Amino acid sequence: DQRLASREQVHPQELDLALETRARMHRGGAPYSPVYPTNGRMFPGTYYLNGIDSKWRRSYSRVPLDSEPEPEGTSTHLAPPMVLRLAKREALSTPVTGVLEVLTKSVSGTALDKYADAKARVACVITGTSAGMPYGDEIGQVFDPSNLQKLVEGKLQCIRPISGTLKMAMLDKNVVQLKKLGGGKTEAFPVSSDKDVIKVAAQLGTIDLTDSYGVPAGLAETMDIAAQVAVAAGLEALKSAGLVSGKSNDPSEWKLPEQY
């Protein structure tokens, strides 16, 4: 109870800025030295990332066990000063989005409240789209240029039989399946033989962020498949919008111009 009571209530905009810090790290690559508050904002004994060297090797530090929390009302920001400055510059330099208008007309609330309110009122404009489909390696690319057209025309069928190799891989994971029975009851049983393994499924296929988009190999290896697909989808949407050329895996062809 004491540990729960010691948790800190953080404004949602603080988390937005902290995520922006994380995004800038991914864009910048290695080496990387994070800048964020440790003592006073993390529980004593917490391990945190200290830095990533040029070979993508990580080092960690630990908050001292005798560390004391910051006094209430004096907590430092989760995001480093640079990100906070950029957020302030955006709020004051982009009247086209309506951010400036909302900020100047707000008469109550903190600066973070006003900024969050401004962002909430900005219209959503779709400039580019992408669609990744679970074709599997045998049929086509995950982000095939014709995906959206095929979706609209109803020509996609992505469910296919699972290969023997994948069935064996699933058996090796010692999966326990939960089966629903009548009367609201359930029964758990291990998937221990070929007949128990699922027979058909939509299978994503391979995504190589380095080969297709020029993402540093060390960075790509830190992501699971879901994160890799999300990154690829975002880059494909930028290409669809005409904001990047994306003609090859040269990183410069996937980099947003400074005006954006």
CSV table of C-alpha atoms in Angstrom, one decimal:
chain,number,residue,atom,x,y,z
A,1,ASP,CA,0.0,0.0,0.0
A,2,GLN,CA,2.8,2.4,0.8
A,3,ARG,CA,4.5,1.7,-2.6
A,4,LEU,CA,1.2,2.4,-4.4
A,5,ALA,CA,0.6,5.5,-2.4
A,6,SER,CA,4.0,6.8,-3.4
A,7,ARG,CA,3.3,6.7,-7.1
A,8,GLU,CA,3.2,10.0,-8.9
A,9,GLN,CA,0.3,11.4,-10.9
A,10,VAL,CA,1.7,12.7,-14.2
A,11,HIS,CA,0.0,15.0,-16.7
A,12,PRO,CA,-0.8,13.1,-20.0
A,13,GLN,CA,1.3,15.7,-21.9
A,14,GLU,CA,4.3,14.6,-19.9
A,15,LEU,CA,4.0,11.1,-21.3
A,16,ASP,CA,3.6,12.5,-24.9
A,17,LEU,CA,6.8,14.4,-24.5
A,18,ALA,CA,8.6,11.3,-23.0
A,19,LEU,CA,7.4,9.2,-26.0
A,20,GLU,CA,8.7,12.0,-28.3
A,21,THR,CA,12.1,11.6,-26.6
A,22,ARG,CA,12.0,7.9,-27.4
A,23,ALA,CA,11.2,8.5,-31.0
A,24,ARG,CA,14.1,10.9,-31.4
A,25,MET,CA,16.4,8.2,-30.0
A,26,HIS,CA,15.2,5.8,-32.7
A,27,ARG,CA,15.7,8.4,-35.4
A,28,GLY,CA,19.1,9.4,-34.2
A,29,GLY,CA,20.5,5.9,-33.7
A,30,ALA,CA,23.6,4.9,-31.8
A,31,PRO,CA,25.5,6.0,-29.9
A,32,TYR,CA,22.9,7.4,-27.6
A,33,SER,CA,22.9,8.8,-24.1
A,34,PRO,CA,19.4,9.3,-22.6
A,35,VAL,CA,18.7,12.5,-20.7
A,36,TYR,CA,15.9,12.0,-18.2
A,37,PRO,CA,15.4,12.5,-14.4
A,38,THR,CA,16.4,9.5,-12.3
A,39,ASN,CA,16.8,10.3,-8.6
A,40,GLY,CA,13.5,11.5,-7.3
A,41,ARG,CA,11.4,10.3,-10.2
A,42,MET,CA,12.2,6.5,-10.0
A,43,PHE,CA,11.8,4.1,-7.1
A,44,PRO,CA,15.0,3.4,-5.1
A,45,GLY,CA,16.8,0.4,-6.6
A,46,THR,CA,15.3,0.9,-10.1
A,47,TYR,CA,17.6,0.0,-13.0
A,48,TYR,CA,17.6,2.3,-16.0
A,49,LEU,CA,19.3,2.7,-19.4
A,50,ASN,CA,22.6,4.6,-19.0
A,51,GLY,CA,23.6,4.6,-22.6
A,52,ILE,CA,24.0,2.8,-25.9
A,53,ASP,CA,27.4,2.7,-27.6
A,54,SER,CA,28.2,2.7,-31.4
A,55,LYS,CA,27.9,-1.1,-31.5
A,56,TRP,CA,24.4,-1.0,-29.9
A,57,ARG,CA,25.7,-2.4,-26.6
A,58,ARG,CA,23.6,-1.2,-23.7
A,59,SER,CA,24.8,-0.2,-20.2
A,60,TYR,CA,22.6,0.3,-17.2
A,61,SER,CA,22.7,2.2,-13.9
A,62,ARG,CA,20.7,1.9,-10.7
A,63,VAL,CA,18.9,4.5,-8.6
A,64,PRO,CA,20.6,4.5,-5.1
A,65,LEU,CA,18.7,2.5,-2.5
A,66,ASP,CA,18.7,5.5,-0.2
A,67,SER,CA,17.3,7.8,-2.9
A,68,GLU,CA,14.5,10.1,-1.6
A,69,PRO,CA,11.5,11.2,-3.8
A,70,GLU,CA,11.3,14.8,-4.9
A,71,PRO,CA,9.0,17.0,-2.8
A,72,GLU,CA,5.5,17.2,-4.1
A,73,GLY,CA,5.0,20.0,-6.6
A,74,THR,CA,8.8,20.2,-7.5
A,75,SER,CA,9.1,17.2,-9.8
A,76,THR,CA,11.3,17.7,-12.9
A,77,HIS,CA,9.9,16.9,-16.4
A,78,LEU,CA,10.1,13.4,-17.8
A,79,ALA,CA,11.3,14.7,-21.1
A,80,PRO,CA,14.7,16.4,-21.5
A,81,PRO,CA,14.9,20.2,-22.0
A,82,MET,CA,15.5,19.9,-25.8
A,83,VAL,CA,12.2,18.1,-26.4
A,84,LEU,CA,10.4,20.6,-24.1
A,85,ARG,CA,11.9,23.5,-26.1
A,86,LEU,CA,10.8,22.0,-29.4
A,87,ALA,CA,7.3,21.4,-28.1
A,88,LYS,CA,7.1,25.0,-27.0
A,89,ARG,CA,8.4,26.2,-30.4
A,90,GLU,CA,5.8,24.1,-32.2
A,91,ALA,CA,3.0,25.5,-30.0
A,92,LEU,CA,4.1,29.1,-30.9
A,93,SER,CA,5.1,28.7,-34.6
A,94,THR,CA,2.3,26.7,-36.2
A,95,PRO,CA,-0.8,28.9,-36.3
A,96,VAL,CA,-2.0,26.9,-39.4
A,97,THR,CA,-2.9,24.0,-37.2
A,98,GLY,CA,-4.9,26.0,-34.7
A,99,VAL,CA,-2.4,25.4,-31.9
A,100,LEU,CA,-1.5,29.1,-31.5
A,101,GLU,CA,-5.2,30.2,-31.6
A,102,VAL,CA,-6.2,27.9,-28.8
A,103,LEU,CA,-3.2,28.8,-26.7
A,104,THR,CA,-3.9,32.5,-26.9
A,105,LYS,CA,-7.6,32.1,-26.2
A,106,SER,CA,-7.1,29.8,-23.2
A,107,VAL,CA,-7.7,31.6,-20.0
A,108,SER,CA,-7.4,28.8,-17.4
A,109,GLY,CA,-5.3,25.8,-16.7
A,110,THR,CA,-1.6,25.1,-16.7
A,111,ALA,CA,0.7,25.4,-19.7
A,112,LEU,CA,0.5,21.7,-20.3
A,113,ASP,CA,-3.3,21.7,-20.0
A,114,LYS,CA,-3.4,24.4,-22.7
A,115,TYR,CA,-1.0,22.6,-25.0
A,116,ALA,CA,-2.9,19.3,-24.6
A,117,ASP,CA,-6.2,21.1,-25.3
A,118,ALA,CA,-4.6,22.7,-28.4
A,119,LYS,CA,-3.4,19.4,-29.8
A,120,ALA,CA,-6.8,17.8,-29.2
A,121,ARG,CA,-8.5,20.5,-31.4
A,122,VAL,CA,-6.1,20.1,-34.3
A,123,ALA,CA,-7.9,18.5,-37.3
A,124,CYS,CA,-6.8,15.1,-38.4
A,125,VAL,CA,-5.7,15.2,-42.1
A,126,ILE,CA,-4.8,11.9,-43.9
A,127,THR,CA,-2.0,12.6,-46.4
A,128,GLY,CA,-0.7,9.1,-46.9
A,129,THR,CA,-1.7,5.5,-46.3
A,130,SER,CA,-0.2,2.0,-46.2
A,131,ALA,CA,-1.5,-1.5,-45.8
A,132,GLY,CA,0.6,-4.5,-44.8
A,133,MET,CA,-1.0,-7.9,-45.5
A,134,PRO,CA,-0.1,-11.4,-44.2
A,135,TYR,CA,0.7,-12.9,-47.5
A,136,GLY,CA,3.6,-15.1,-46.3
A,137,ASP,CA,6.9,-15.3,-48.0
A,138,GLU,CA,5.6,-17.5,-50.8
A,139,ILE,CA,3.0,-15.1,-52.2
A,140,GLY,CA,4.0,-11.5,-52.0
A,141,GLN,CA,5.6,-8.6,-50.0
A,142,VAL,CA,3.9,-7.6,-46.8
A,143,PHE,CA,3.6,-4.0,-48.1
A,144,ASP,CA,2.9,-4.7,-51.7
A,145,PRO,CA,1.9,-1.5,-53.6
A,146,SER,CA,-1.3,-3.2,-54.8
A,147,ASN,CA,-2.6,-4.1,-51.3
A,148,LEU,CA,-5.1,-1.3,-50.9
A,149,GLN,CA,-6.6,-1.9,-54.4
A,150,LYS,CA,-6.9,-5.6,-53.7
A,151,LEU,CA,-8.6,-4.9,-50.4
A,152,VAL,CA,-11.2,-2.6,-52.1
A,153,GLU,CA,-11.8,-5.2,-54.8
A,154,GLY,CA,-12.1,-8.0,-52.3
A,155,LYS,CA,-9.5,-10.1,-54.0
A,156,LEU,CA,-7.4,-10.9,-51.0
A,157,GLN,CA,-7.3,-14.3,-49.4
A,158,CYS,CA,-4.5,-14.5,-46.9
A,159,ILE,CA,-5.5,-17.6,-44.9
A,160,ARG,CA,-3.4,-20.6,-45.9
A,161,PRO,CA,-2.4,-24.0,-44.6
A,162,ILE,CA,0.4,-24.0,-42.1
A,163,SER,CA,3.6,-25.7,-43.1
A,164,GLY,CA,5.0,-28.7,-41.3
A,165,THR,CA,8.0,-26.6,-40.2
A,166,LEU,CA,5.7,-24.1,-38.4
A,167,LYS,CA,3.7,-26.9,-36.9
A,168,MET,CA,6.8,-28.4,-35.3
A,169,ALA,CA,7.9,-24.9,-34.1
A,170,MET,CA,4.6,-24.5,-32.3
A,171,LEU,CA,4.9,-27.9,-30.8
A,172,ASP,CA,8.3,-27.0,-29.4
A,173,LYS,CA,6.7,-24.0,-27.6
A,174,ASN,CA,4.7,-26.4,-25.4
A,175,VAL,CA,1.5,-24.3,-25.9
A,176,VAL,CA,-1.4,-25.0,-23.5
A,177,GLN,CA,-4.8,-24.4,-25.2
A,178,LEU,CA,-7.9,-23.2,-23.4
A,179,LYS,CA,-11.1,-24.8,-24.8
A,180,LYS,CA,-14.5,-23.4,-24.0
A,181,LEU,CA,-17.1,-26.1,-23.0
A,182,GLY,CA,-20.8,-26.0,-22.5
A,183,GLY,CA,-22.2,-24.2,-19.5
A,184,GLY,CA,-19.5,-21.6,-19.4
A,185,LYS,CA,-16.8,-24.1,-18.4
A,186,THR,CA,-13.3,-24.2,-19.8
A,187,GLU,CA,-10.6,-26.9,-20.0
A,188,ALA,CA,-6.9,-26.5,-20.5
A,189,PHE,CA,-5.0,-29.1,-22.4
A,190,PRO,CA,-1.4,-29.1,-23.9
A,191,VAL,CA,-0.9,-29.0,-27.6
A,192,SER,CA,1.4,-32.1,-27.8
A,193,SER,CA,0.7,-33.7,-31.2
A,194,ASP,CA,0.4,-32.6,-34.8
A,195,LYS,CA,-3.4,-33.2,-34.7
A,196,ASP,CA,-3.8,-30.6,-32.0
A,197,VAL,CA,-2.0,-27.8,-33.8
A,198,ILE,CA,-4.0,-25.2,-35.8
A,199,LYS,CA,-4.1,-26.1,-39.5
A,200,VAL,CA,-4.6,-22.8,-41.2
A,201,ALA,CA,-3.7,-19.2,-40.5
A,202,ALA,CA,-2.8,-15.8,-42.0
A,203,GLN,CA,1.0,-15.7,-41.9
A,204,LEU,CA,2.8,-12.3,-42.0
A,205,GLY,CA,6.0,-13.1,-43.9
A,206,THR,CA,9.4,-11.5,-43.6
A,207,ILE,CA,10.1,-7.8,-43.1
A,208,ASP,CA,13.7,-6.6,-43.4
A,209,LEU,CA,13.9,-3.0,-42.2
A,210,THR,CA,17.6,-2.7,-43.1
A,211,ASP,CA,17.3,-4.1,-46.6
A,212,SER,CA,14.1,-2.2,-47.5
A,213,TYR,CA,14.3,1.0,-45.5
A,214,GLY,CA,18.0,1.4,-44.5
A,215,VAL,CA,17.2,1.1,-40.7
A,216,PRO,CA,20.5,0.4,-38.9
A,217,ALA,CA,20.7,-3.4,-38.3
A,218,GLY,CA,21.5,-2.9,-34.6
A,219,LEU,CA,18.4,-0.9,-34.2
A,220,ALA,CA,16.2,-3.2,-36.1
A,221,GLU,CA,17.3,-6.2,-34.0
A,222,THR,CA,16.0,-4.4,-30.9
A,223,MET,CA,12.4,-4.5,-32.2
A,224,ASP,CA,10.0,-7.4,-32.2
A,225,ILE,CA,8.0,-8.2,-35.3
A,226,ALA,CA,5.1,-6.0,-34.3
A,227,ALA,CA,7.4,-2.9,-33.9
A,228,GLN,CA,9.1,-3.7,-37.2
A,229,VAL,CA,5.7,-3.8,-39.0
A,230,ALA,CA,4.7,-0.5,-37.3
A,231,VAL,CA,7.9,1.2,-38.4
A,232,ALA,CA,7.5,-0.1,-42.0
A,233,ALA,CA,3.9,1.0,-42.1
A,234,GLY,CA,4.8,4.5,-41.1
A,235,LEU,CA,7.6,4.8,-43.6
A,236,GLU,CA,5.3,3.5,-46.4
A,237,ALA,CA,2.6,6.0,-45.4
A,238,LEU,CA,5.2,8.8,-45.7
A,239,LYS,CA,6.1,7.6,-49.2
A,240,SER,CA,2.4,7.4,-50.2
A,241,ALA,CA,2.1,11.0,-49.0
A,242,GLY,CA,5.0,12.1,-51.2
A,243,LEU,CA,6.9,13.4,-48.2
A,244,VAL,CA,9.9,11.0,-48.9
A,245,SER,CA,11.0,9.4,-52.1
A,246,GLY,CA,11.7,5.9,-50.7
A,247,LYS,CA,13.2,4.7,-54.0
A,248,SER,CA,15.8,2.5,-52.3
A,249,ASN,CA,17.1,1.5,-48.9
A,250,ASP,CA,19.3,4.7,-48.7
A,251,PRO,CA,18.3,6.2,-45.3
A,252,SER,CA,18.3,9.7,-46.8
A,253,GLU,CA,15.5,8.8,-49.1
A,254,TRP,CA,13.3,8.0,-46.1
A,255,LYS,CA,14.2,11.1,-44.0
A,256,LEU,CA,11.6,13.8,-43.7
A,257,PRO,CA,12.8,17.2,-44.9
A,258,GLU,CA,13.4,19.8,-42.2
A,259,GLN,CA,10.2,21.8,-43.1
A,260,TYR,CA,8.0,18.9,-41.8
